[in-house]
Amino acid sequence: MANDTRGSGGLVMLFIEIINKYLYFFEKGNNQITVNTIQDLMELITTEMQSDNAATDSAAEAFFASTLRYIQFQKQKGGAVSEKYEPNVSFFVDLGELKS
């Protein structure tokens, strides 16, 4: 496992896995997973994906795009889960920016 996360690509995939777990527990009401924690991790993922030394990993980009779509869906569907995301969670990233 340690060797799998070496280099930026593996690390980004690990961060995306973590954010998806965090989102699950955030939605379930775990008070230790805060909006700030999620936003910080999203910023870290974005920074790692945009870094000059990061090799473009299409799997990581697709996984991250899927995570962002999930967040957008949760915000739009209404109900109790949507209220957790609105208006506090605002970490949408233009995926076009990640590829540049």
XYZ file of N, CA, C and O in Angstrom:
400
model
N 0.828 -1.197 0.000
C 0.000 0.000 0.000
C 0.866 1.251 0.000
O 0.560 2.200 -0.696
N 1.925 1.263 0.787
C 2.779 2.445 0.843
C 3.372 2.760 -0.519
O 3.456 3.918 -0.907
N 3.767 1.738 -1.249
C 4.332 1.970 -2.573
C 3.285 2.479 -3.549
O 3.594 3.205 -4.475
N 2.033 2.090 -3.354
C 0.965 2.544 -4.240
C 0.720 4.034 -4.122
O 0.238 4.654 -5.049
N 1.024 4.628 -2.968
C 0.740 6.050 -2.785
C 1.938 6.925 -3.075
O 1.851 8.128 -2.976
N 3.050 6.344 -3.443
C 4.206 7.167 -3.771
C 3.982 7.859 -5.095
O 3.408 7.304 -6.013
N 4.462 9.065 -5.177
C 4.203 9.860 -6.367
C 2.868 10.547 -6.206
O 2.031 10.172 -5.398
N 2.676 11.558 -6.976
C 1.501 12.400 -6.823
C 0.209 11.687 -7.211
O -0.810 11.863 -6.569
N 0.251 10.861 -8.256
C -0.961 10.198 -8.719
C -1.575 9.296 -7.673
O -2.780 9.319 -7.439
N -0.746 8.463 -7.039
C -1.253 7.571 -6.004
C -1.751 8.326 -4.794
O -2.749 7.947 -4.182
N -1.078 9.391 -4.472
C -1.473 10.213 -3.331
C -2.819 10.887 -3.598
O -3.678 10.927 -2.715
N -3.010 11.363 -4.798
C -4.277 11.991 -5.159
C -5.415 10.973 -5.057
O -6.472 11.268 -4.499
N -5.193 9.775 -5.554
C -6.227 8.730 -5.463
C -6.557 8.434 -4.011
O -7.719 8.252 -3.657
N -5.548 8.390 -3.161
C -5.765 8.153 -1.735
C -6.599 9.284 -1.127
O -7.555 9.027 -0.394
N -6.271 10.520 -1.457
C -7.028 11.663 -0.943
C -8.481 11.614 -1.416
O -9.401 11.951 -0.668
N -8.706 11.207 -2.651
C -10.073 11.126 -3.170
C -10.839 10.018 -2.450
O -12.016 10.184 -2.118
N -10.188 8.903 -2.186
C -10.821 7.840 -1.403
C -11.213 8.364 -0.021
O -12.321 8.102 0.458
N -10.307 9.106 0.586
C -10.567 9.655 1.926
C -11.732 10.632 1.892
O -12.617 10.574 2.755
N -11.770 11.525 0.907
C -12.859 12.505 0.858
C -14.197 11.802 0.683
O -15.207 12.213 1.259
N -14.229 10.719 -0.074
C -15.476 9.984 -0.239
C -15.929 9.351 1.070
O -17.119 9.353 1.387
N -15.005 8.838 1.853
C -15.346 8.306 3.181
C -15.816 9.440 4.097
O -16.788 9.284 4.839
N -15.127 10.572 4.044
C -15.523 11.722 4.851
C -16.937 12.177 4.499
O -17.718 12.525 5.376
N -17.265 12.206 3.216
C -18.597 12.621 2.794
C -19.658 11.690 3.361
O -20.723 12.135 3.797
N -19.372 10.413 3.372
C -20.314 9.441 3.941
C -20.597 9.774 5.408
O -21.748 9.872 5.829
N -19.530 9.940 6.188
C -19.706 10.199 7.611
C -20.277 11.596 7.873
O -21.025 11.799 8.832
N -19.953 12.557 7.019
C -20.525 13.895 7.109
C -22.042 13.824 6.963
O -22.792 14.413 7.740
N -22.494 13.078 5.971
C -23.925 12.942 5.734
C -24.628 12.188 6.862
O -25.802 12.425 7.132
N -23.913 11.289 7.502
C -24.499 10.514 8.608
C -24.518 11.301 9.913
O -25.018 10.820 10.921
N -23.948 12.501 9.900
C -24.010 13.367 11.064
C -22.841 13.262 12.018
O -22.934 13.730 13.155
N -21.739 12.681 11.589
C -20.552 12.602 12.438
C -20.008 14.014 12.650
O -19.587 14.678 11.705
N -20.004 14.466 13.900
C -19.582 15.833 14.223
C -18.091 16.070 14.040
O -17.652 17.215 14.014
N -17.308 15.011 13.927
C -15.868 15.179 13.745
C -15.499 15.491 12.299
O -14.389 15.927 12.026
N -16.421 15.255 11.390
C -16.210 15.604 9.985
C -16.937 16.924 9.748
O -18.154 16.977 9.690
N -16.169 17.979 9.629
C -16.743 19.315 9.490
C -16.648 19.792 8.038
O -15.907 19.228 7.230
N -17.389 20.837 7.749
C -17.321 21.455 6.434
C -15.894 21.909 6.149
O -15.377 21.713 5.049
N -15.226 22.477 7.142
C -13.851 22.947 6.951
C -12.923 21.792 6.619
O -12.029 21.932 5.774
N -13.111 20.646 7.263
C -12.284 19.473 6.981
C -12.456 19.040 5.534
O -11.476 18.769 4.829
N -13.695 18.999 5.089
C -13.976 18.592 3.713
C -13.397 19.603 2.729
O -12.750 19.234 1.740
N -13.591 20.877 3.004
C -13.066 21.913 2.108
C -11.537 21.865 2.045
O -10.961 22.002 0.966
N -10.894 21.671 3.183
C -9.436 21.590 3.193
C -8.935 20.417 2.359
O -7.962 20.544 1.604
N -9.601 19.286 2.475
C -9.191 18.123 1.698
C -9.453 18.327 0.209
O -8.623 17.939 -0.630
N -10.556 18.974 -0.129
C -10.828 19.265 -1.534
C -9.762 20.203 -2.112
O -9.311 20.017 -3.241
N -9.359 21.191 -1.330
C -8.305 22.105 -1.780
C -6.980 21.369 -1.956
O -6.246 21.623 -2.906
N -6.697 20.439 -1.057
C -5.468 19.656 -1.159
C -5.474 18.802 -2.423
O -4.471 18.738 -3.146
N -6.596 18.165 -2.696
C -6.713 17.350 -3.910
C -6.510 18.221 -5.148
O -5.755 17.866 -6.056
N -7.164 19.363 -5.169
C -7.055 20.270 -6.308
C -5.611 20.732 -6.503
O -5.092 20.726 -7.620
N -4.971 21.097 -5.415
C -3.577 21.543 -5.481
C -2.672 20.444 -6.015
O -1.823 20.686 -6.873
N -2.846 19.244 -5.514
C -2.022 18.116 -5.971
C -2.253 17.821 -7.449
O -1.315 17.527 -8.180
N -3.508 17.914 -7.888
C -3.802 17.633 -9.292
C -3.267 18.721 -10.212
O -2.963 18.452 -11.375
N -3.164 19.939 -9.710
C -2.688 21.047 -10.522
C -1.175 21.236 -10.459
O -0.633 22.008 -11.240
N -0.515 20.540 -9.562
C 0.925 20.755 -9.390
C 1.677 20.372 -10.663
O 1.278 19.481 -11.406
N 2.759 21.067 -10.895
C 3.544 20.868 -12.107
C 4.153 19.482 -12.191
O 4.314 18.937 -13.270
N 4.510 18.900 -11.053
C 5.184 17.604 -11.079
C 4.206 16.434 -11.065
O 4.619 15.291 -11.064
N 2.922 16.715 -11.069
C 1.929 15.641 -11.057
C 1.675 15.149 -12.473
O 1.383 15.926 -13.366
N 1.832 13.860 -12.648
C 1.501 13.270 -13.937
C -0.022 13.236 -14.055
O -0.718 12.974 -13.090
N -0.520 13.531 -15.233
C -1.951 13.508 -15.442
C -2.445 12.077 -15.327
O -1.995 11.199 -16.040
N -3.335 11.867 -14.389
C -3.895 10.546 -14.151
C -5.379 10.618 -14.473
O -6.161 11.197 -13.721
N -5.753 10.045 -15.604
C -7.146 10.147 -16.041
C -8.086 9.437 -15.074
O -9.232 9.863 -14.896
N -7.623 8.386 -14.421
C -8.468 7.689 -13.445
C -8.750 8.587 -12.243
O -9.885 8.651 -11.758
N -7.740 9.310 -11.780
C -7.925 10.224 -10.654
C -8.856 11.366 -11.046
O -9.724 11.755 -10.267
N -8.668 11.904 -12.247
C -9.542 12.984 -12.714
C -10.987 12.516 -12.802
O -11.900 13.231 -12.396
N -11.208 11.317 -13.307
C -12.564 10.784 -13.423
C -13.175 10.534 -12.048
O -14.355 10.826 -11.821
N -12.379 10.005 -11.135
C -12.851 9.726 -9.780
C -13.213 11.024 -9.068
O -14.252 11.134 -8.411
N -12.369 12.035 -9.211
C -12.617 13.329 -8.587
C -13.856 13.985 -9.206
O -14.688 14.556 -8.494
N -13.995 13.900 -10.521
C -15.170 14.458 -11.198
C -16.441 13.771 -10.700
O -17.467 14.427 -10.478
N -16.367 12.479 -10.494
C -17.516 11.741 -9.967
C -17.871 12.205 -8.556
O -19.053 12.361 -8.221
N -16.864 12.441 -7.744
C -17.090 12.936 -6.385
C -17.749 14.307 -6.418
O -18.697 14.569 -5.671
N -17.286 15.186 -7.289
C -17.869 16.520 -7.404
C -19.316 16.455 -7.904
O -20.175 17.198 -7.422
N -19.579 15.548 -8.839
C -20.959 15.374 -9.308
C -21.856 14.870 -8.183
O -23.002 15.290 -8.056
N -21.329 13.978 -7.367
C -22.092 13.457 -6.235
C -22.454 14.585 -5.269
O -23.590 14.685 -4.814
N -21.485 15.446 -4.968
C -21.729 16.570 -4.062
C -22.791 17.490 -4.663
O -23.721 17.912 -3.968
N -22.669 17.773 -5.939
C -23.648 18.634 -6.598
C -25.036 17.998 -6.546
O -26.027 18.680 -6.273
N -25.120 16.705 -6.790
C -26.397 15.999 -6.718
C -26.996 16.102 -5.319
O -28.189 16.370 -5.165
N -26.184 15.903 -4.298
C -26.660 15.965 -2.920
C -27.179 17.363 -2.592
O -28.171 17.512 -1.876
N -26.513 18.392 -3.101
C -26.946 19.766 -2.852
C -28.275 20.060 -3.530
O -29.088 20.811 -3.004
N -28.513 19.462 -4.681
C -29.697 19.788 -5.471
C -30.918 18.955 -5.127
O -32.035 19.360 -5.415
N -30.733 17.797 -4.508
C -31.875 16.903 -4.345
C -32.825 17.296 -3.227
O -33.955 16.827 -3.184
N -32.405 18.168 -2.347
C -33.280 18.618 -1.272
C -33.285 17.653 -0.108
O -32.657 16.605 -0.141
N -33.969 18.045 0.946
C -34.072 17.195 2.118
C -32.981 17.473 3.137
O -32.220 18.435 3.032
N -32.904 16.604 4.124
C -31.990 16.795 5.248
C -30.523 16.766 4.827
O -29.717 17.553 5.315
N -30.177 15.869 3.908
C -28.780 15.784 3.470
C -28.388 17.042 2.716
O -27.307 17.591 2.910
N -29.275 17.523 1.876
C -29.002 18.738 1.117
C -28.747 19.924 2.030
O -27.887 20.765 1.753
N -29.480 19.990 3.133
C -29.308 21.086 4.087
C -27.915 21.088 4.701
O -27.391 22.137 5.054
N -27.311 19.920 4.839
C -25.947 19.851 5.374
C -24.957 20.516 4.420
O -23.968 21.082 4.835
N -25.231 20.392 3.120
C -24.331 20.949 2.112
C -24.590 22.426 1.848
O -23.697 23.141 1.452
N -25.807 22.872 2.002
C -26.153 24.256 1.691
C -26.137 25.115 2.925
O -26.634 24.685 3.956
N -25.717 26.315 2.902
C -24.901 26.929 1.859
C -23.413 26.797 2.171
O -22.582 27.397 1.533
N -23.101 26.007 3.186
C -21.746 25.960 3.742
C -20.708 25.301 2.840
O -19.555 25.702 2.832
N -21.086 24.266 2.141
C -20.100 23.522 1.375
C -20.011 24.113 -0.023
O -20.909 23.960 -0.832
N -18.926 24.798 -0.285
C -18.755 25.448 -1.584
C -17.354 25.184 -2.098
O -16.502 26.042 -2.090
N -17.135 23.965 -2.526
C -15.808 23.620 -3.006
C -15.856 22.992 -4.382
O -15.169 22.043 -4.663
N -16.684 23.563 -5.231
C -16.730 23.054 -6.588
C -15.524 23.552 -7.366
O -15.092 24.678 -7.226
N -14.980 22.698 -8.176
C -13.780 22.995 -8.937
C -14.095 22.776 -10.399
O -14.750 21.805 -10.767
N -13.654 23.699 -11.226
C -13.788 23.525 -12.659
C -12.761 22.500 -13.105
O -11.563 22.727 -13.006
N -13.221 21.341 -13.553
C -12.292 20.273 -13.923
C -11.410 20.675 -15.088
O -10.329 20.129 -15.260
N -11.821 21.639 -15.885
C -10.962 22.139 -16.952
C -9.701 22.772 -16.403
O -8.636 22.686 -16.988
N -9.814 23.397 -15.234
C -8.651 24.013 -14.596
C -7.640 22.962 -14.153
O -6.447 23.210 -14.117
N -8.110 21.788 -13.782
C -7.221 20.742 -13.304
C -6.325 20.206 -14.408
O -5.242 19.731 -14.150
N -6.790 20.277 -15.631
C -6.036 19.707 -16.753
C -5.006 20.669 -17.302
O -4.137 20.297 -18.035
N -5.094 21.946 -16.919
C -4.159 22.928 -17.471
C -2.874 22.965 -16.700
O -2.675 22.415 -15.696
